[in-house]
Structures are given as structure tokens and as C-alpha cells.
CSV table of C-alpha atoms in Angstrom, one decimal:
chain,number,residue,atom,x,y,z
A,2,UNK,CA,-26.2,-9.5,-21.0
A,3,UNK,CA,-28.5,-12.6,-20.4
A,4,UNK,CA,-28.3,-14.8,-16.8
A,5,UNK,CA,-28.0,-18.4,-16.9
A,6,UNK,CA,-28.7,-19.3,-13.3
A,7,UNK,CA,-28.8,-22.4,-11.3
A,8,UNK,CA,-29.8,-22.7,-8.1
A,9,UNK,CA,-28.0,-25.1,-5.7
A,10,UNK,CA,-29.3,-27.6,-2.8
A,11,UNK,CA,-27.9,-26.1,0.5
A,12,UNK,CA,-28.8,-29.1,2.7
A,13,UNK,CA,-25.5,-29.1,3.7
A,14,UNK,CA,-24.5,-25.8,3.7
A,15,UNK,CA,-23.7,-23.8,7.0
A,16,UNK,CA,-24.6,-20.2,6.7
A,17,UNK,CA,-25.0,-19.1,10.5
A,18,UNK,CA,-24.0,-15.4,9.4
A,19,UNK,CA,-27.1,-15.2,7.3
A,20,UNK,CA,-30.6,-16.7,7.3
A,21,UNK,CA,-31.8,-18.8,3.8
A,22,UNK,CA,-34.5,-15.8,3.4
A,23,UNK,CA,-32.3,-13.0,3.8
A,24,UNK,CA,-30.1,-14.6,1.2
A,25,UNK,CA,-32.7,-14.8,-1.0
A,26,UNK,CA,-33.0,-11.2,-1.0
A,27,UNK,CA,-32.8,-10.0,-4.4
A,28,UNK,CA,-33.2,-6.3,-4.4
A,29,UNK,CA,-30.2,-4.8,-6.2
A,30,UNK,CA,-29.3,-2.5,-3.1
A,31,UNK,CA,-28.1,-5.8,-1.6
A,32,UNK,CA,-25.3,-6.5,-4.4
A,33,UNK,CA,-21.9,-6.3,-4.2
A,34,UNK,CA,-20.1,-6.1,-7.4
A,35,UNK,CA,-16.5,-6.8,-8.0
A,36,UNK,CA,-14.9,-5.6,-11.2
A,37,UNK,CA,-11.2,-7.9,-12.3
A,38,UNK,CA,-8.7,-5.4,-13.4
A,39,UNK,CA,-5.0,-5.2,-14.0
A,40,UNK,CA,-2.2,-3.0,-13.0
A,41,UNK,CA,-0.7,-2.1,-16.3
A,42,UNK,CA,-1.3,1.1,-18.4
A,43,UNK,CA,-4.2,-0.4,-20.8
A,44,UNK,CA,-6.2,-1.6,-17.9
A,45,UNK,CA,-6.0,1.9,-16.4
A,46,UNK,CA,-7.2,3.4,-19.5
A,47,UNK,CA,-10.3,0.6,-19.4
A,48,UNK,CA,-11.2,1.9,-15.9
A,49,UNK,CA,-11.1,5.6,-16.8
A,50,UNK,CA,-13.6,4.3,-19.9
A,51,UNK,CA,-16.0,2.2,-17.7
A,52,UNK,CA,-16.2,4.9,-15.2
A,53,UNK,CA,-16.9,7.8,-18.1
A,54,UNK,CA,-19.5,4.9,-19.4
A,55,UNK,CA,-23.1,4.7,-18.1
A,56,UNK,CA,-22.5,2.1,-15.5
A,57,UNK,CA,-21.4,3.9,-12.4
A,58,UNK,CA,-25.0,5.5,-13.0
A,59,UNK,CA,-26.8,2.4,-13.0
A,60,UNK,CA,-24.9,1.1,-10.2
A,61,UNK,CA,-25.4,3.9,-8.2
A,62,UNK,CA,-29.3,4.2,-9.0
A,63,UNK,CA,-30.0,0.9,-7.6
A,64,UNK,CA,-27.4,1.5,-4.8
A,65,UNK,CA,-25.1,-1.3,-5.7
A,66,UNK,CA,-21.5,-1.2,-4.3
A,67,UNK,CA,-18.6,-2.1,-6.5
A,68,UNK,CA,-15.0,-2.1,-6.4
A,69,UNK,CA,-12.6,-2.4,-8.9
A,70,UNK,CA,-9.5,-5.3,-7.6
A,71,UNK,CA,-6.3,-5.0,-8.7
A,72,UNK,CA,-2.9,-6.7,-7.2
A,73,UNK,CA,0.6,-5.2,-7.1
A,74,UNK,CA,2.3,-4.4,-10.2
A,75,UNK,CA,4.4,-7.4,-11.9
A,76,UNK,CA,6.2,-7.1,-15.4
A,77,UNK,CA,8.9,-9.7,-14.4
A,78,UNK,CA,8.1,-13.5,-14.5
A,79,UNK,CA,8.3,-14.8,-10.9
A,80,UNK,CA,10.7,-17.7,-10.9
A,81,UNK,CA,10.0,-19.9,-7.7
A,82,UNK,CA,13.0,-21.6,-7.5
A,83,UNK,CA,15.3,-18.0,-6.7
A,84,UNK,CA,15.3,-16.7,-3.3
A,85,UNK,CA,14.3,-13.0,-4.4
A,86,UNK,CA,13.4,-11.5,-0.9
A,87,UNK,CA,15.2,-8.6,-1.5
A,88,UNK,CA,14.3,-8.1,-5.3
A,89,UNK,CA,13.5,-4.2,-6.0
A,90,UNK,CA,10.7,-3.2,-8.2
A,91,UNK,CA,11.2,-2.8,-11.8
A,92,UNK,CA,10.9,0.9,-13.3
A,93,UNK,CA,7.7,-0.3,-15.2
A,94,UNK,CA,6.4,-1.7,-12.0
A,95,UNK,CA,7.1,1.7,-9.7
A,96,UNK,CA,5.6,3.6,-12.9
A,97,UNK,CA,2.4,1.7,-12.5
A,98,UNK,CA,2.2,1.7,-8.8
A,99,UNK,CA,2.4,5.7,-9.4
A,100,UNK,CA,-0.4,5.6,-11.5
A,101,UNK,CA,-2.4,3.4,-9.7
A,102,UNK,CA,-1.6,5.8,-6.3
A,103,UNK,CA,-2.9,8.6,-8.2
A,104,UNK,CA,-5.9,6.5,-9.2
A,105,UNK,CA,-6.8,5.5,-5.8
A,106,UNK,CA,-6.1,8.9,-4.5
A,107,UNK,CA,-8.8,10.3,-6.9
A,108,UNK,CA,-11.3,7.5,-6.7
A,109,UNK,CA,-12.6,5.7,-4.1
A,110,UNK,CA,-14.0,2.5,-5.8
A,111,UNK,CA,-10.4,0.6,-6.3
A,112,UNK,CA,-9.0,-2.0,-3.9
A,113,UNK,CA,-5.5,-3.3,-4.1
A,114,UNK,CA,-5.1,-7.1,-2.9
A,115,UNK,CA,-1.7,-8.5,-1.3
A,116,UNK,CA,-0.3,-10.3,-4.5
A,117,UNK,CA,1.4,-10.0,-7.5
A,118,UNK,CA,-0.7,-9.1,-10.5
A,119,UNK,CA,0.4,-12.5,-12.5
A,120,UNK,CA,-1.9,-13.9,-15.2
A,121,UNK,CA,-1.0,-17.4,-14.3
A,122,UNK,CA,-1.6,-16.7,-10.4
A,123,UNK,CA,-5.5,-15.9,-11.5
A,124,UNK,CA,-7.0,-18.7,-9.6
A,125,UNK,CA,-5.0,-17.2,-6.6
A,126,UNK,CA,-6.4,-13.6,-7.1
A,127,UNK,CA,-9.6,-14.8,-7.6
A,128,UNK,CA,-9.5,-16.6,-4.1
A,129,UNK,CA,-8.5,-13.2,-2.6
A,130,UNK,CA,-11.2,-11.6,-4.2
A,131,UNK,CA,-13.7,-14.1,-2.4
A,132,UNK,CA,-11.9,-13.4,1.1
A,133,UNK,CA,-12.0,-9.7,0.4
A,134,UNK,CA,-15.6,-10.1,-0.2
A,135,UNK,CA,-15.9,-11.8,3.1
A,136,UNK,CA,-13.8,-10.1,5.5
A,137,UNK,CA,-14.3,-6.4,4.0
A,138,UNK,CA,-16.9,-5.9,1.4
A,139,UNK,CA,-20.0,-7.9,2.5
A,140,UNK,CA,-22.4,-6.5,5.1
A,141,UNK,CA,-25.2,-8.4,6.9
A,142,UNK,CA,-27.8,-7.3,4.0
A,143,UNK,CA,-25.4,-8.5,1.1
A,144,UNK,CA,-27.6,-11.0,-0.8
A,145,UNK,CA,-25.7,-11.4,-4.1
A,146,UNK,CA,-21.7,-11.1,-5.1
A,147,UNK,CA,-21.3,-10.6,-9.0
A,148,UNK,CA,-17.5,-10.8,-10.5
A,149,UNK,CA,-16.9,-9.5,-14.1
A,150,UNK,CA,-14.6,-8.0,-16.1
A,151,UNK,CA,-14.1,-4.4,-16.6
A,152,UNK,CA,-15.4,-4.1,-20.0
A,153,UNK,CA,-18.8,-5.7,-18.4
A,154,UNK,CA,-21.8,-3.9,-16.9
A,155,UNK,CA,-24.0,-5.9,-15.1
A,156,UNK,CA,-28.0,-5.1,-15.6
A,157,UNK,CA,-29.3,-5.1,-12.1
A,158,UNK,CA,-32.6,-5.4,-14.0
A,159,UNK,CA,-31.8,-8.4,-15.2
A,160,UNK,CA,-30.1,-10.0,-12.4
A,161,UNK,CA,-33.4,-9.2,-10.0
A,162,UNK,CA,-35.4,-10.7,-12.3
A,163,UNK,CA,-33.9,-14.2,-12.9
A,164,UNK,CA,-33.1,-14.1,-9.0
A,165,UNK,CA,-36.7,-13.8,-8.0
A,166,UNK,CA,-37.7,-16.7,-10.9
A,167,UNK,CA,-35.6,-18.9,-9.2
A,168,UNK,CA,-36.2,-18.2,-5.8
A,169,UNK,CA,-39.4,-19.1,-6.1
A,170,UNK,CA,-38.5,-23.0,-5.4
A,171,UNK,CA,-38.4,-22.9,-1.6
A,172,UNK,CA,-35.9,-25.8,-1.3
A,173,UNK,CA,-33.2,-24.1,-2.7
A,174,UNK,CA,-31.3,-21.1,-0.5
A,175,UNK,CA,-28.1,-20.6,-2.8
A,176,UNK,CA,-27.5,-19.4,-6.4
A,177,UNK,CA,-24.8,-19.4,-8.9
A,178,UNK,CA,-25.3,-18.0,-12.2
A,179,UNK,CA,-23.6,-16.2,-15.5
A,180,UNK,CA,-23.6,-14.8,-18.7
A,181,UNK,CA,-22.2,-18.4,-20.4
A,182,UNK,CA,-22.2,-22.2,-19.1
A,183,UNK,CA,-19.4,-24.3,-20.0
A,184,UNK,CA,-21.5,-27.4,-20.3
A,185,UNK,CA,-19.1,-29.5,-21.7
A,186,UNK,CA,-15.2,-29.4,-21.6
A,187,UNK,CA,-13.4,-27.7,-24.6
A,188,UNK,CA,-9.9,-27.6,-23.7
A,189,UNK,CA,-8.1,-30.4,-21.6
A,190,UNK,CA,-7.2,-27.7,-19.5
A,191,UNK,CA,-10.9,-27.5,-18.4
A,192,UNK,CA,-10.9,-30.7,-17.0
A,193,UNK,CA,-9.8,-32.0,-13.5
A,194,UNK,CA,-6.3,-33.9,-13.0
A,195,UNK,CA,-8.5,-37.3,-13.3
A,196,UNK,CA,-10.0,-36.6,-16.8
A,197,UNK,CA,-13.3,-35.1,-14.8
A,198,UNK,CA,-15.4,-32.1,-15.3
A,199,UNK,CA,-17.5,-29.8,-13.7
A,200,UNK,CA,-19.6,-27.2,-15.7
A,201,UNK,CA,-19.0,-23.8,-14.4
A,202,UNK,CA,-19.8,-20.3,-15.7
A,203,UNK,CA,-17.1,-18.3,-17.6
A,204,UNK,CA,-15.5,-15.2,-15.6
A,205,UNK,CA,-16.5,-12.5,-17.9
A,206,UNK,CA,-19.6,-12.2,-15.4
A,207,UNK,CA,-20.6,-14.7,-12.9
A,208,UNK,CA,-22.8,-14.3,-9.7
A,209,UNK,CA,-22.8,-16.1,-6.3
A,210,UNK,CA,-25.3,-15.9,-3.3
A,211,UNK,CA,-23.3,-14.8,-0.5
A,212,UNK,CA,-23.7,-18.0,1.5
A,213,UNK,CA,-21.8,-19.7,-1.0
A,214,UNK,CA,-18.8,-16.6,-1.5
A,215,UNK,CA,-18.5,-17.5,2.4
A,216,UNK,CA,-18.4,-21.0,1.9
A,217,UNK,CA,-15.6,-21.1,-0.8
A,218,UNK,CA,-13.2,-18.5,1.1
A,219,UNK,CA,-13.5,-20.4,4.0
A,220,UNK,CA,-12.7,-24.0,2.4
A,221,UNK,CA,-11.7,-23.4,-1.2
A,222,UNK,CA,-11.0,-26.9,-1.7
């Protein structure tokens, strides 16, 4: 997939843990890749297919760290008005957790976030992924964090070439890119409550430089 990259002015970005020159290290060995995945059986099958594909070998060839990011199984709607602190997991949720536990034991590429894996809360899961990246996933050498679905595969050479091309502008120290740019709103749900719209990249596959990931994890507003 081709990447449509945008560089970002960073005059107001505070990145004490990493200098601008370090954040522009485009070598793929400094990438962290987080794969968005789910807990029900169909997603487990997709993870198995991904592991059997060429993607893991490609990532390992470039020394790229990657993790599948899951929440906790959820088969029933959550009613925020109810007091369900003592509610037990359903049989389907228990079955999912048994499968996931076996998967985690057999593989070292899966992380479980402490939240229900509910599609309507995917924005919260995304923020948890950013927080996990900052707190546990990133190292001092991490330059780029890539987020993509579990049926996608990053082409490291494509990102590296695009990163090096954009980084030639020395006035830019942050990067945000992806495979598809929503530059105009198509759905009302894409607009802010006041009717405004901010262009953004599709969630299928997008990348941010590590300083932006830190900024978002600290202040998601």
C-alpha cells in the first residue's frame, strides 16, 4: 500500500524524551507496529492467517517490533445506566477468553488491553493503544509507530522511502501519514459537533512519528 505522508510543524511540540533528529530516524528497525484485532473467533482465525503469511518474516527481516492489540471479550451490550459491577462473563465470553489465553501462551505477539472490546468504544481502544505504546511499547530508539488492521501488512521499504523524502525538509520534525486521506467529509459523523472537519487518514493503516504518539497519549483532547 502506498503511503500519503504529511509532515507537521513542531514549533509547539514538547518532546523532552527524544530530539528532532532522533525522531526522524527512518530505519525500519526503529518502527513499532500495532495490529488492531478483536476477540471473537473470526479475528483469531485472521490472526492465524496473518501469522502464516509473509508479513511476520518481512517484519522480522527488518527487525520491526509488532504486537496484536486486543481488548477483553464482550458479547453483550453494555448498559451505562445499570449497576453491573458483579455481572459475570457470558459463556461466549469465557470461551473467547480460553481461546485467547491459549493463543497468548503459544505466541509472544499479543497484548490484552484492560477494556471491553466493543466496536462502539473503538476510539477508546485506540487511545489505550497509544498509551500502551508510550508506557510499554516504545523505546528510546522508536521513531515511528504504525497502526494497522489485522488484514494489512506494512511494506517497510515504502514507509522508509517516504519518511526519508519528507524528512529532507529540516523545518519539520513530526510525521503523520497513511494509505488513504479523508480530505473532505463524506458522512456527517466525520464532522465535529460544530460542523467543522479536520482531514485524517483512514484507520486501515496509518503512521505517526513517536513525538506525536506521546503528545496524543498525554493529552488526547
